[in-house]
PDB file of C-alpha atoms in Angstrom:
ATOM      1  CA  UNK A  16      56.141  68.298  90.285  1.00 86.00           C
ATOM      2  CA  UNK A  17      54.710  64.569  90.742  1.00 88.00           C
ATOM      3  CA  UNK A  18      57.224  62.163  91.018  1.00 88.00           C
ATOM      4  CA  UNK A  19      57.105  59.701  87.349  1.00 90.00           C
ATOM      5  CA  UNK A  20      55.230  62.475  85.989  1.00 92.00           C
ATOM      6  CA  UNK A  21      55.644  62.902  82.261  1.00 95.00           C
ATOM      7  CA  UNK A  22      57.145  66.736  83.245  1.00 94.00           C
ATOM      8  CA  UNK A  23      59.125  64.567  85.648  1.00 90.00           C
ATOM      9  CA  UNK A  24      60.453  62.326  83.319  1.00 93.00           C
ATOM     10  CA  UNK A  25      60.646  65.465  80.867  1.00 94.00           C
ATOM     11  CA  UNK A  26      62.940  67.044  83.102  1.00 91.00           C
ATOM     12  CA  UNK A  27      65.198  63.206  83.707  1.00 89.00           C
ATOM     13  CA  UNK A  28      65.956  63.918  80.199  1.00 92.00           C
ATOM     14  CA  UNK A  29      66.429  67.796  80.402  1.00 91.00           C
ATOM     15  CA  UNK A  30      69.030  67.335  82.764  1.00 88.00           C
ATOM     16  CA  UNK A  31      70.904  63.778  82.032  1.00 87.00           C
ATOM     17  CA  UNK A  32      71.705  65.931  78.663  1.00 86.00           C
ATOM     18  CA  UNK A  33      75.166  66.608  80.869  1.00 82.00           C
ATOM     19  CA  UNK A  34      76.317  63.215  80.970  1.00 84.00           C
ATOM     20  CA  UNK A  35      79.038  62.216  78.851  1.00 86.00           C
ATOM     21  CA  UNK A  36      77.851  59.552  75.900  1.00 88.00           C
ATOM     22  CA  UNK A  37      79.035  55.735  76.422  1.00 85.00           C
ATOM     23  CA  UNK A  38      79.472  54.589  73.031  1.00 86.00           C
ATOM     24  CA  UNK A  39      77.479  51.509  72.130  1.00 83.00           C
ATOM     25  CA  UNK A  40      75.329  52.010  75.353  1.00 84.00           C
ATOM     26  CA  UNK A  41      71.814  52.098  73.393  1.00 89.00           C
ATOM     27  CA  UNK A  42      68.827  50.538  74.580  1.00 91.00           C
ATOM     28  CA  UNK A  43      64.928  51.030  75.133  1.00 94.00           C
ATOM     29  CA  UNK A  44      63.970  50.133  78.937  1.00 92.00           C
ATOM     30  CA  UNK A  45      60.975  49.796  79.705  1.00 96.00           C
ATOM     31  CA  UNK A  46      60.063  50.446  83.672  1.00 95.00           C
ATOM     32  CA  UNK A  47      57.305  49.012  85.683  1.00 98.00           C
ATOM     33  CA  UNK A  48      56.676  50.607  89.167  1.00 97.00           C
ATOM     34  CA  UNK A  49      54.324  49.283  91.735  1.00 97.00           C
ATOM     35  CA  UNK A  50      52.351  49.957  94.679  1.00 95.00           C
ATOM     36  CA  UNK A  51      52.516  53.509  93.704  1.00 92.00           C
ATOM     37  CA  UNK A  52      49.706  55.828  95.118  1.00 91.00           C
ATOM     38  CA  UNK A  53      47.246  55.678  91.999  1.00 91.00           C
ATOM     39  CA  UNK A  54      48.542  51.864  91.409  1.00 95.00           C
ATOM     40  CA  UNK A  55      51.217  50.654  89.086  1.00 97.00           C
ATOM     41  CA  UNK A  56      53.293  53.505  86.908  1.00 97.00           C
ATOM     42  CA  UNK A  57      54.262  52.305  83.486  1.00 98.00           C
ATOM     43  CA  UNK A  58      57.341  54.372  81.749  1.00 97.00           C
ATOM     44  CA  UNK A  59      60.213  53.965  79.452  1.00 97.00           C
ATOM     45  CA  UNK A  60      63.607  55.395  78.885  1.00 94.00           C
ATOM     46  CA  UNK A  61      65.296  55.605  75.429  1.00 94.00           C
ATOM     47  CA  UNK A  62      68.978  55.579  75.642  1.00 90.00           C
ATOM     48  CA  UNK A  63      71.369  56.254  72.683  1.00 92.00           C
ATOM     49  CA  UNK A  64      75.175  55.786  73.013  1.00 90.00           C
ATOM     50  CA  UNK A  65      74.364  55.582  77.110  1.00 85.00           C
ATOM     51  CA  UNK A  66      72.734  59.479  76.712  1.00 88.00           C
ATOM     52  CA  UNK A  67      68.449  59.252  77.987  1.00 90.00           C
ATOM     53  CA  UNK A  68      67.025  60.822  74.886  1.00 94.00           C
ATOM     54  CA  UNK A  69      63.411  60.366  75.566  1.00 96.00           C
ATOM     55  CA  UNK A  70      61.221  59.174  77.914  1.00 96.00           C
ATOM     56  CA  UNK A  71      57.393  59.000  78.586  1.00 97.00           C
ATOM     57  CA  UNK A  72      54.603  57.320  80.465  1.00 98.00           C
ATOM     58  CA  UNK A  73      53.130  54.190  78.998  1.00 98.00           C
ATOM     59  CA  UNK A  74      54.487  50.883  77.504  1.00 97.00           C
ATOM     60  CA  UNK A  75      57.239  51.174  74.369  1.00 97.00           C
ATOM     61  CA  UNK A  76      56.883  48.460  71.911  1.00 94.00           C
ATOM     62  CA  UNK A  77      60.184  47.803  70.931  1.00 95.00           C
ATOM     63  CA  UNK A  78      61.520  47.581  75.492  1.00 95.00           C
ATOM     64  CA  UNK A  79      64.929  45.879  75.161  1.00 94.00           C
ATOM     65  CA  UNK A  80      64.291  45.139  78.879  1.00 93.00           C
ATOM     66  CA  UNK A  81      61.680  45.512  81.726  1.00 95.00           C
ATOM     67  CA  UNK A  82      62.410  46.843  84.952  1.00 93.00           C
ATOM     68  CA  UNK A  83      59.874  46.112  87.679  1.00 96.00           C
ATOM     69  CA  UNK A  84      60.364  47.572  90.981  1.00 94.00           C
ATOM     70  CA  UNK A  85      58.142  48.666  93.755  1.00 95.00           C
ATOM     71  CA  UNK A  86      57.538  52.487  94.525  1.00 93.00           C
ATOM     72  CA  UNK A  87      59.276  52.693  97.742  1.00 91.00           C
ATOM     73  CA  UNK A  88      62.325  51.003  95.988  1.00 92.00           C
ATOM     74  CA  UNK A  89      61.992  53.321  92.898  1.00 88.00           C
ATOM     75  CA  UNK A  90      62.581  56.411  95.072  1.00 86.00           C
ATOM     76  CA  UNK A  91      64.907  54.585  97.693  1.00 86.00           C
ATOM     77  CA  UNK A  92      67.294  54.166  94.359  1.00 84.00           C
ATOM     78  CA  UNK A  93      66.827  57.917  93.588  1.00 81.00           C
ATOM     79  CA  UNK A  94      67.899  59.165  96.674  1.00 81.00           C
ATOM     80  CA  UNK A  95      70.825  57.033  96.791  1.00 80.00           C
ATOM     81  CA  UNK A  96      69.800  54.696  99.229  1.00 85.00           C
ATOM     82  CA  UNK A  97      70.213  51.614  98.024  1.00 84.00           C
ATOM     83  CA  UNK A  98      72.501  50.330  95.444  1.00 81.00           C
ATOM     84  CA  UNK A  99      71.313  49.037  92.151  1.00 78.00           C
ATOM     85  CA  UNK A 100      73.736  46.203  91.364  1.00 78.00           C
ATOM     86  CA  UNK A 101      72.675  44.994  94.822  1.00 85.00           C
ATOM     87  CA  UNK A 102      68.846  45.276  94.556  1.00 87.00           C
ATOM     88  CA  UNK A 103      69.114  43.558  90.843  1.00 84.00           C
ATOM     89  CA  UNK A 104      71.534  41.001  92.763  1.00 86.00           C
ATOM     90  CA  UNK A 105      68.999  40.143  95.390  1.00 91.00           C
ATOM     91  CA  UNK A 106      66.168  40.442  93.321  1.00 89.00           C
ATOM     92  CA  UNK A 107      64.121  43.775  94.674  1.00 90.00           C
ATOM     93  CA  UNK A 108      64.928  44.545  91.160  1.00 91.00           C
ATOM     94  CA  UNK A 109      62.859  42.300  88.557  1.00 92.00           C
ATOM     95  CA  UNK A 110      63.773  41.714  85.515  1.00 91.00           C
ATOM     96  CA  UNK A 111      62.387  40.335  81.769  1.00 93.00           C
ATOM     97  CA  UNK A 112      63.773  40.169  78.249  1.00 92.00           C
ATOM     98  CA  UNK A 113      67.044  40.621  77.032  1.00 89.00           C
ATOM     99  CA  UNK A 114      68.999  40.684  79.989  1.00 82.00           C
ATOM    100  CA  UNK A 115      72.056  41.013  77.589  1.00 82.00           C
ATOM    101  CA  UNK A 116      70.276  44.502  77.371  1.00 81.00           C
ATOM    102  CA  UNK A 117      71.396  44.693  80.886  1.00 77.00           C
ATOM    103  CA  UNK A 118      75.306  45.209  80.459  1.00 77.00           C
ATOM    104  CA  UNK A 119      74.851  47.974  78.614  1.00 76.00           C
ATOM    105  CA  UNK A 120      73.089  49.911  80.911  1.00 74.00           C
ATOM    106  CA  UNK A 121      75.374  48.565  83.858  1.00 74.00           C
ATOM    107  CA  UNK A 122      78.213  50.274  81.436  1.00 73.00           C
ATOM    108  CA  UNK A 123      76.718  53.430  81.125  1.00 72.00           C
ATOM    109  CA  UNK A 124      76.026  53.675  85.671  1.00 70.00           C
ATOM    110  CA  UNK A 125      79.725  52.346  86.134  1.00 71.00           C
ATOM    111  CA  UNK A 126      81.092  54.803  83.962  1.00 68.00           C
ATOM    112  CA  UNK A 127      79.189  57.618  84.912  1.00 69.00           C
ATOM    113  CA  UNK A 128      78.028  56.318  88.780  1.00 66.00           C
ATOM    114  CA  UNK A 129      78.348  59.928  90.298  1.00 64.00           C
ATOM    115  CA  UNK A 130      76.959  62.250  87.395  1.00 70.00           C
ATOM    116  CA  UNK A 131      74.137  59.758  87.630  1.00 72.00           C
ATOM    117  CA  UNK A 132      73.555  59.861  90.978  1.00 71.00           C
ATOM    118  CA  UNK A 133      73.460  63.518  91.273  1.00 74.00           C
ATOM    119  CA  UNK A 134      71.131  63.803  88.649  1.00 75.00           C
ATOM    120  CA  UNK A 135      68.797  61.143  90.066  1.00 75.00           C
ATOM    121  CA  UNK A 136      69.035  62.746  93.846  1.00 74.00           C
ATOM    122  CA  UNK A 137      68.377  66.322  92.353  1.00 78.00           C
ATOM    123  CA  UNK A 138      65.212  64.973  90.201  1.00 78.00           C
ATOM    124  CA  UNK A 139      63.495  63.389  93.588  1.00 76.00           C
ATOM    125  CA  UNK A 140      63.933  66.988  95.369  1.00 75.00           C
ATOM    126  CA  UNK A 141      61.881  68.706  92.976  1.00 74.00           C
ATOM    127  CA  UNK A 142      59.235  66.267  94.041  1.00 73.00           C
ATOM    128  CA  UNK A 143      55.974  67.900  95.632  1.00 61.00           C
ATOM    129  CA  UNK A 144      52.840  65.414  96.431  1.00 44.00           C
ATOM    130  CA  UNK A 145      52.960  62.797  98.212  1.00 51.00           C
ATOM    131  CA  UNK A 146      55.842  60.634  97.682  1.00 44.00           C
ATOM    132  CA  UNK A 147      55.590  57.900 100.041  1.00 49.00           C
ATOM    133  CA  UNK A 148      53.033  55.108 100.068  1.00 46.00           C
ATOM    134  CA  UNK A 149      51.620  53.313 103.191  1.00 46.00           C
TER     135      UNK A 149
END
């Protein structure tokens, strides 16, 4: 499976279907990932009451929020190498529109920070092809 795949991102939502809801937690993020292998990876994530309900490749119309990171960051934050409040802190992390938009999502990874971590480390290991740039 190709990592940010739409079977990948199929299977994000497949399996974050076992976290528990955060109420009020609903949002439509739109992700921007660069320096990617075939070049920049547009996606977005559609989150009701903190739950992913759908996601797919491309640009959503109605993003709450855009998050732009680089490819190497994008899987570095998978694998649980680097910690998101820091990398939005010290800007790795870009990001535009309604940064309001952002506490609700920052809800919904405090509340749940291991069940979302296991989920995002278990996605990156059914990666196949190459997953590192250089």
């Amino acid at each position: 499976m190709r990592f940010l795949s739409q079977e990948w991102l199929d299977e994000r939502v497949r399996r974050s279907a076992a976290l528990q809801p955060t109420p009020d937690a609903s949002l439509v993020l739109q992700h921007v990932v660069t320096q990617g292998p075939d070049g920049v990876v547009e996606f977005f994530d559609e989150l009701r009451d903190g739950l992913l309900v759908h996601s797919g490749l491309g640009r959503h119309q109605d993003a709450d929020l855009t998050v732009i990171n680089s490819w190497q960051d994008e899987l570095r934050l998978m694998r649980g190498e680097i910690d998101p409040f820091n990398m939005i802190a010290d800007g790795t992390i870009r990001l535009e529109g309604d940064q309001g938009a952002l506490f609700k999502l920052l809800t919904v990874i405090k509340s749940q920070m291991i069940a979302v971590a296991i989920v995002a480390r278990g996605l990156v290991d059914l990666v196949d092809l190459p997953v590192e740039t250089g």
